[in-house]
């Protein structure tokens, strides 16, 4: 087991966790799994989050304070935002392409879709600000009178879903904010409160950048003790990442076992339903996400990065990707992502510590793709034909919503409510895809993390840092060979 690479150990932990959850469901041990195994998965996520915030803080400060001028920060910032925006728009475009091509919503029984369409028209008629998008009106047909009444009665008696209601409430609060609220939220009023809340990572990043820039403006002799302290404490947190990752396979086993056991309980049939429900939607979404991970990012890296191969790309990032799949959180995975990018892809620490934390909070390629696929699928499911212009609105809204999407599990559901409302669709429809969201969230987090690592490498390459790193390595190797020859 010791000879296995870390990513293989994590992968084994993933499979064993799922197998254990299935067995415990068959044997009626789900409560034991939830009470005695799942807590270790929670501990794992808490440990990663514990390390993530201070690591981001001190890594950014160390990276920026090591720069020779403020101009480089502005240049790197502009490149970072450009690359993140480009990958996000690409992800949304891929999502719209696969969902329009496969039409997963049309696989549902036609009678069910007619009832869904009637529900949509009834909802639209009860909301003054909503117009039926495609001009069709089944509720206006006298032949549908009895069916409309039955659908209306069934909808009135349906119990409320508290989880969905809570997410809709959060989305309404976000929607009611002003256009510059995103910028306002970036500036903390109390950095200690921001450090205590992972959802306020942008505030931590803002403070770190501000602090680092301030250090640059002061004489280097004055700030030398401070910079040495920041470097030392950053090394401590990096060592903490190594220590936690040594136990990652066991923690991942507990995390997956607990997640599946909570969804399935002691009913084995539910385990099957978890992986079968909404299969057409899930398959289409996974195809889109897989294209980003296995085709788009590797091809971009191979085209721009000299010496990059398909195998090297995945070998370098697999620990972070597998961990992202386990935790469903870009922030929780951030310490490992930084380690993979710096040690395996040879991105300088000052660049990785600047680009990756920003990406973990504003770059959500997988979330954007998921929102595009989900919204069009739900429209198809309700027999609503979205025009090209309406789908362009989805592209814009999904791109902007992804910027404000928190890097925590299932945060994309809240942002998708805004996307649904932007094209005049019922936000309560998220309840349809809610049962499979947790599993798909694990997949799209892999895309988010892979996109972050890709952009960090591209930024470093555009700054000429990867080439310089290679030359330095070659030069050191040559010097060592000469020293050995002379010594002999």
XYZ file of C-alpha atoms in Angstrom:
488
model
C 0.000 0.000 0.000
C 2.926 2.335 0.768
C 4.201 2.036 -2.797
C 0.919 3.253 -4.295
C 0.692 6.899 -5.368
C -1.610 9.087 -3.306
C -4.226 9.481 -6.050
C -4.577 5.692 -6.339
C -5.032 5.408 -2.576
C -7.729 8.095 -2.666
C -9.449 6.350 -5.577
C -9.470 3.066 -3.645
C -10.938 4.903 -0.669
C -13.703 6.296 -2.893
C -14.722 2.881 -4.218
C -14.518 1.179 -0.841
C -16.649 3.936 0.687
C -19.429 3.395 -1.865
C -19.202 -0.400 -1.521
C -19.408 -0.141 2.264
C -22.469 2.145 2.016
C -24.250 -0.342 -0.281
C -23.423 -3.270 2.007
C -24.487 -1.392 5.124
C -27.776 -0.537 3.424
C -28.426 -4.206 2.595
C -27.447 -5.319 6.104
C -29.309 -2.542 7.904
C -26.130 -0.912 9.211
C -26.720 2.572 7.808
C -27.248 4.086 11.255
C -23.940 2.595 12.409
C -22.216 4.059 9.317
C -23.764 7.488 9.864
C -22.990 7.531 13.611
C -19.515 5.949 13.692
C -17.917 6.318 10.238
C -19.396 9.447 8.616
C -18.097 11.802 11.378
C -14.533 11.149 10.210
C -15.519 12.464 6.778
C -16.834 15.614 8.437
C -13.601 15.914 10.406
C -11.661 15.665 7.134
C -13.584 18.525 5.524
C -13.238 20.600 8.700
C -9.471 20.024 8.731
C -9.152 21.122 5.108
C -11.278 24.213 5.737
C -9.236 24.925 8.866
C -6.071 24.990 6.766
C -7.583 26.640 3.673
C -8.333 30.116 5.021
C -4.986 30.848 6.748
C -3.126 29.175 3.870
C -4.851 31.473 1.382
C -4.175 34.498 3.577
C -0.453 33.911 4.092
C 0.212 32.456 0.629
C -1.185 35.531 -1.104
C 0.651 37.903 1.220
C 3.927 36.004 0.727
C 3.453 35.837 -3.033
C 2.644 39.518 -3.472
C 5.250 40.779 -1.008
C 7.866 38.880 -3.000
C 7.042 40.767 -6.201
C 9.286 43.593 -7.271
C 6.513 45.984 -8.326
C 2.786 46.588 -8.048
C 2.419 46.688 -11.838
C 2.908 42.931 -12.059
C -0.037 42.392 -9.709
C -2.327 44.410 -11.951
C -1.091 42.574 -15.026
C -1.554 39.157 -13.426
C -4.969 40.150 -12.124
C -6.175 41.201 -15.584
C -4.884 37.968 -17.154
C -6.450 35.870 -14.395
C -9.903 37.402 -14.808
C -9.680 37.146 -18.615
C -8.781 33.442 -18.557
C -11.423 32.655 -15.933
C -14.088 34.490 -17.914
C -13.072 32.703 -21.129
C -13.242 29.236 -19.556
C -16.581 30.015 -17.897
C -18.216 31.184 -21.139
C -16.805 28.076 -22.866
C -18.282 25.845 -20.165
C -21.738 27.416 -20.531
C -21.518 27.057 -24.313
C -20.616 23.374 -23.981
C -23.549 22.884 -21.607
C -26.027 24.474 -24.016
C -24.660 22.436 -26.919
C -24.974 19.035 -25.231
C -28.411 19.707 -23.729
C -29.850 21.024 -27.014
C -28.327 18.145 -28.939
C -29.399 15.329 -26.619
C -32.759 16.848 -25.528
C -32.840 14.930 -22.194
C -36.140 16.513 -21.158
C -37.932 14.897 -24.094
C -37.183 11.372 -22.812
C -39.912 11.781 -20.182
C -43.382 10.311 -20.824
C -45.406 12.667 -23.055
C -48.433 12.667 -20.732
C -46.242 13.675 -17.824
C -44.752 16.525 -19.874
C -48.241 17.804 -20.723
C -49.117 17.907 -17.020
C -45.815 19.685 -16.376
C -46.653 22.237 -19.079
C -50.046 22.900 -17.478
C -48.348 23.407 -14.112
C -46.007 25.939 -15.707
C -48.877 27.878 -17.304
C -50.807 27.920 -14.024
C -47.718 29.202 -12.215
C -47.188 31.908 -14.863
C -50.831 33.020 -14.631
C -50.481 33.439 -10.851
C -47.402 35.662 -11.224
C -48.073 39.094 -12.699
C -44.460 39.666 -13.773
C -44.164 36.391 -15.711
C -45.185 35.818 -19.309
C -45.469 32.421 -21.006
C -42.319 32.241 -23.101
C -43.312 30.418 -26.277
C -46.903 31.602 -26.792
C -48.461 28.128 -26.371
C -51.469 27.914 -24.040
C -52.783 24.481 -23.080
C -54.883 25.944 -20.269
C -56.793 27.962 -22.865
C -57.979 24.769 -24.587
C -61.523 23.786 -23.505
C -60.694 20.134 -24.162
C -58.070 20.361 -21.386
C -60.470 21.870 -18.834
C -60.810 18.761 -16.629
C -57.109 17.978 -16.841
C -56.169 21.537 -15.885
C -58.445 21.336 -12.839
C -56.879 18.026 -11.782
C -53.358 19.383 -12.135
C -54.297 22.535 -10.189
C -55.826 20.461 -7.356
C -52.789 18.212 -7.191
C -50.454 21.204 -7.021
C -52.467 22.835 -4.232
C -52.255 19.722 -2.057
C -48.523 19.094 -2.576
C -46.466 19.482 0.631
C -43.856 22.248 0.777
C -40.182 21.322 0.588
C -38.346 23.174 3.356
C -34.888 22.757 1.762
C -36.050 24.254 -1.531
C -37.934 27.040 0.262
C -34.747 27.971 2.139
C -32.693 28.087 -1.079
C -35.358 30.215 -2.801
C -35.271 32.613 0.160
C -31.476 32.904 -0.151
C -31.785 33.512 -3.881
C -34.372 36.273 -3.410
C -32.062 37.983 -0.932
C -29.249 37.826 -3.508
C -31.519 39.108 -6.274
C -32.594 42.110 -4.210
C -29.047 43.386 -3.908
C -27.742 46.332 -5.931
C -25.484 45.953 -8.988
C -22.342 46.876 -7.036
C -23.122 44.671 -4.022
C -20.572 42.123 -5.249
C -17.806 44.732 -4.924
C -19.140 45.918 -1.558
C -19.103 42.358 -0.235
C -15.437 41.985 -1.178
C -14.308 44.651 1.314
C -14.404 43.363 4.911
C -15.346 45.519 7.848
C -13.715 43.069 10.264
C -11.074 40.690 8.910
C -11.333 38.423 11.966
C -15.008 37.757 11.229
C -14.089 37.052 7.594
C -11.427 34.562 8.663
C -14.097 32.745 10.673
C -16.402 32.238 7.673
C -15.393 30.238 4.581
C -18.164 31.854 2.529
C -16.351 35.202 2.944
C -13.182 34.026 1.193
C -13.260 36.981 -1.207
C -12.874 39.312 1.771
C -9.849 37.339 2.955
C -8.343 37.563 -0.551
C -8.988 41.324 -0.690
C -7.300 41.847 2.693
C -4.336 39.644 1.717
C -3.800 41.523 -1.568
C -4.112 44.887 0.189
C -1.712 43.774 2.926
C 0.804 42.386 0.419
C 0.745 45.534 -1.740
C 1.302 47.661 1.360
C 4.392 45.614 2.233
C 5.819 46.269 -1.260
C 5.442 50.032 -0.812
C 7.576 49.994 2.346
C 11.402 49.702 2.416
C 12.495 46.051 2.231
C 14.750 46.399 5.305
C 11.749 47.536 7.348
C 9.532 44.612 6.303
C 12.232 41.896 6.289
C 11.288 40.423 9.728
C 7.601 40.435 8.779
C 8.253 38.721 5.444
C 10.383 36.049 7.142
C 7.579 35.441 9.659
C 4.955 35.140 6.891
C 7.173 32.715 4.940
C 7.728 30.562 8.040
C 4.066 30.408 9.018
C 3.118 29.618 5.423
C 5.520 26.660 5.496
C 3.795 25.418 8.663
C 0.393 25.393 6.959
C 1.845 23.650 3.907
C 3.225 20.959 6.219
C -0.231 20.623 7.757
C -1.579 19.890 4.268
C 0.975 17.070 3.871
C 0.033 15.577 7.236
C -3.705 15.645 6.529
C -3.264 14.233 3.018
C -1.371 11.232 4.357
C -4.645 10.114 5.938
C -6.832 11.278 3.013
C -7.693 7.771 1.686
C -9.203 6.775 5.026
C -11.032 10.075 5.434
C -12.396 9.827 1.870
C -13.696 6.329 2.619
C -15.620 7.694 5.609
C -16.878 10.696 3.628
C -18.318 8.650 0.743
C -19.719 5.954 3.014
C -21.568 8.556 5.076
C -22.859 10.516 2.064
C -24.373 7.495 0.306
C -25.719 6.011 3.554
C -27.592 9.222 4.386
C -29.266 9.180 0.963
C -30.088 5.466 0.938
C -30.837 4.591 4.552
C -31.622 0.897 5.095
C -33.592 0.550 1.846
C -31.325 -1.060 -0.804
C -33.717 -0.057 -3.589
C -32.959 3.595 -2.842
C -29.292 2.985 -3.563
C -30.259 1.897 -7.063
C -32.654 4.833 -7.462
C -29.934 7.299 -6.447
C -27.909 6.281 -9.495
C -30.902 5.814 -11.821
C -33.065 8.851 -11.057
C -33.104 11.502 -13.729
C -30.660 9.382 -15.724
C -31.036 11.252 -19.021
C -30.353 14.623 -17.384
C -27.484 13.228 -15.333
C -25.828 11.520 -18.292
C -25.997 14.650 -20.461
C -24.559 16.792 -17.663
C -21.758 14.324 -16.969
C -20.912 14.227 -20.703
C -20.561 18.021 -20.715
C -18.451 18.015 -17.542
C -16.309 15.154 -18.876
C -15.642 17.093 -22.079
C -14.264 19.992 -20.052
C -12.031 17.766 -17.903
C -10.850 15.214 -20.461
C -10.809 17.295 -23.646
C -10.960 21.088 -23.243
C -8.503 21.675 -20.389
C -5.883 19.109 -21.540
C -6.009 20.424 -25.109
C -5.635 24.034 -23.962
C -2.691 23.057 -21.769
C -1.068 21.021 -24.520
C -1.467 23.880 -27.007
C -0.073 26.646 -24.776
C 2.309 24.809 -22.423
C 5.488 23.404 -23.955
C 6.152 19.792 -22.992
C 2.689 19.230 -21.507
C 1.214 15.809 -22.264
C -2.181 14.298 -21.572
C -0.739 11.830 -19.057
C 1.357 14.469 -17.290
C -1.674 16.745 -16.949
C -3.785 14.174 -15.118
C -0.914 12.702 -13.155
C -0.160 16.189 -11.838
C -3.739 17.060 -10.863
C -5.325 13.718 -9.948
C -4.936 14.107 -6.132
C -6.763 17.456 -6.231
C -9.402 16.148 -8.664
C -10.183 13.081 -6.556
C -10.331 15.183 -3.420
C -12.645 17.669 -5.145
C -14.933 14.766 -6.053
C -14.963 13.647 -2.420
C -15.532 16.995 -0.732
C -17.640 18.871 -3.356
C -15.873 22.040 -2.221
C -13.297 24.060 -4.149
C -12.230 25.835 -0.967
C -11.740 22.602 0.984
C -9.656 21.244 -1.911
C -7.633 24.473 -2.293
C -4.613 23.457 -0.167
C -4.133 20.292 -2.230
C -4.748 22.145 -5.519
C -2.008 24.609 -4.615
C 0.374 21.780 -3.777
C -0.321 19.973 -7.086
C 0.068 23.127 -9.172
C 3.281 24.249 -7.473
C 5.057 20.901 -7.150
C 3.788 19.009 -10.214
C 3.062 21.725 -12.788
C 5.972 23.868 -11.541
C 3.949 27.063 -11.235
C 5.810 29.541 -8.977
C 4.330 29.881 -5.517
C 3.720 33.614 -5.896
C 1.552 33.009 -8.987
C -0.281 29.960 -7.628
C -1.049 31.685 -4.340
C -2.499 34.651 -6.238
C -4.498 32.893 -8.978
C -5.849 29.767 -7.251
C -7.598 31.368 -4.247
C -9.352 33.780 -6.604
C -10.362 30.853 -8.794
C -11.737 28.890 -5.852
C -14.224 31.692 -5.253
C -15.015 33.227 -8.648
C -14.212 30.535 -11.227
C -17.033 27.976 -11.328
C -16.852 26.400 -14.786
C -18.567 23.214 -13.668
C -21.299 25.150 -11.870
C -21.925 27.346 -14.922
C -22.147 24.330 -17.239
C -24.509 22.619 -14.806
C -26.778 25.665 -14.656
C -27.041 25.829 -18.449
C -27.846 22.121 -18.764
C -30.261 22.093 -15.833
C -32.275 25.149 -16.920
C -32.738 23.945 -20.509
C -33.538 20.415 -19.285
C -36.204 21.751 -16.929
C -37.659 23.828 -19.771
C -37.770 20.744 -21.999
C -39.279 18.738 -19.143
C -42.138 21.271 -19.021
C -42.495 21.521 -22.832
C -41.172 25.097 -22.859
C -39.270 25.949 -26.030
C -36.489 28.431 -25.248
C -35.375 30.642 -28.114
C -31.739 31.356 -28.968
C -31.935 34.826 -27.383
C -33.364 33.374 -24.175
C -30.520 30.875 -24.055
C -28.056 33.743 -24.486
C -29.591 35.239 -21.340
C -28.794 31.938 -19.633
C -25.161 32.261 -20.775
C -24.852 35.771 -19.348
C -26.717 35.079 -16.107
C -24.963 31.770 -15.457
C -21.571 33.403 -16.039
C -22.286 36.277 -13.650
C -23.996 34.009 -11.107
C -20.986 31.707 -11.013
C -18.834 34.617 -9.839
C -20.959 35.012 -6.744
C -21.417 31.289 -6.163
C -19.894 30.175 -2.885
C -17.283 27.419 -3.152
C -19.277 25.043 -0.930
C -21.423 21.967 -1.665
C -24.678 22.604 -3.619
C -24.247 26.394 -3.683
C -25.007 26.188 -7.411
C -28.643 25.386 -6.625
C -29.105 28.825 -5.095
C -27.527 30.525 -8.089
C -29.625 28.444 -10.476
C -32.774 29.955 -8.993
C -31.584 33.319 -10.293
C -30.891 31.814 -13.717
C -34.369 30.256 -13.878
C -36.003 33.533 -12.938
C -33.918 35.427 -15.498
C -35.671 33.575 -18.341
C -39.113 33.541 -16.724
C -39.192 29.954 -15.427
C -40.408 28.649 -12.080
C -37.513 28.603 -9.551
C -39.275 25.856 -7.571
C -38.310 23.470 -10.378
C -34.967 22.931 -8.671
C -36.855 20.375 -6.564
C -36.971 18.101 -9.633
C -33.189 17.751 -9.850
C -32.554 18.085 -6.109
C -32.385 14.286 -5.442
C -29.340 13.789 -7.695
C -27.695 17.163 -7.110
C -25.302 15.965 -4.400
C -23.707 13.354 -6.640
C -23.522 15.666 -9.662
C -22.109 18.407 -7.434
C -19.129 16.138 -6.801
C -18.541 15.902 -10.569
C -18.808 19.613 -11.280
C -16.426 20.464 -8.422
C -13.784 18.422 -10.267
C -14.310 20.711 -13.268
C -14.037 23.812 -11.075
C -10.741 22.694 -9.549
C -9.287 21.550 -12.892
C -10.201 24.919 -14.413
C -8.485 26.754 -11.563
C -5.277 24.770 -12.044
C -5.360 25.272 -15.825
C -5.729 29.035 -15.536
C -2.965 29.261 -12.923
C -0.617 27.441 -15.314
C -1.629 29.642 -18.254
C -1.032 32.823 -16.236
C 2.395 31.579 -15.145
C 3.239 30.664 -18.750
C 2.117 34.087 -20.022
C 4.476 35.670 -17.482
C 7.358 33.503 -18.781
C 7.692 31.823 -15.389
C 7.317 28.213 -16.541
C 10.090 28.608 -19.123
C 12.301 30.281 -16.550
C 11.587 27.472 -14.109
C 12.599 24.836 -16.670
C 15.827 26.671 -17.510
C 16.698 27.025 -13.875
C 16.165 23.307 -13.298
C 18.325 22.419 -16.305
C 21.013 24.842 -15.177
C 21.073 23.382 -11.664
C 21.253 19.851 -13.043
C 24.188 20.818 -15.271
C 25.973 22.510 -12.386
C 25.526 19.418 -10.218
C 26.930 17.173 -12.983
C 29.973 19.440 -13.402
C 30.559 19.509 -9.656
C 30.428 15.714 -9.524
C 32.888 15.404 -12.432
C 35.301 17.885 -10.858
C 35.044 16.108 -7.508
C 35.816 12.761 -9.153
